[in-house]
């Protein structure tokens, strides 16, 4: 059973940094894709995804500011991270992790089906 639980959100000023974590269980890295998404007042969009063979893929708006990584994939302590630097007010959103069983097509962000509850990120100017 897939279970995803986010943490690490908060409030920062423009230019600040945050590190989000997603505790993962039930996600076999050889069968599932994993990624970060965000929901603002106006839209939901993919932020980044990661897979063992294709590596990381980022949305265009990331512009080198965010880094996705995963520790202990498929093992105890399996955790995905999103390091966010140089944050902008436009990054304000509910950030959550998602998973899909479409491996290795991990860039099909519209077809992710497993979700965590999310963690709020607020960036003030």
Steps between C-alpha positions, in 0.01 A plus 500: 500500500641837396534757778649847458544758776647845448672734743724806499275774370495847653512872439803679356577828332592541134839348432473260792539121505302202621553125496196278463495132593268220395504178701423214263374147554365244258670659198729255325749714303500243222122526451394848608587854414521767770485875480409837651195702408342823616152646523455875502173693503483485123664176384662168578831425333788258506827627646747214461522123479780249545564143384798266532583485128381833360610711795328829581257699289391855585227738397620799299412745776753337735786668304771322697368612838371164627669160541315171538666199662411170661665310784478124558257429212288195576666447839424607861535876524403553136468880470473744213621858537448829324765762570362839402721807472437857387129469568257747346146600604376307195626181667238534774290183490411176670782262408436129499664183381346266252565158353395316188523142380598607149872431548715578303276774353552718804447828314132431441410726792131517416468128568635478854241336723643478853524813713609623839314765701740781420705762681445874461772727363446875526743754353453864585645797314 
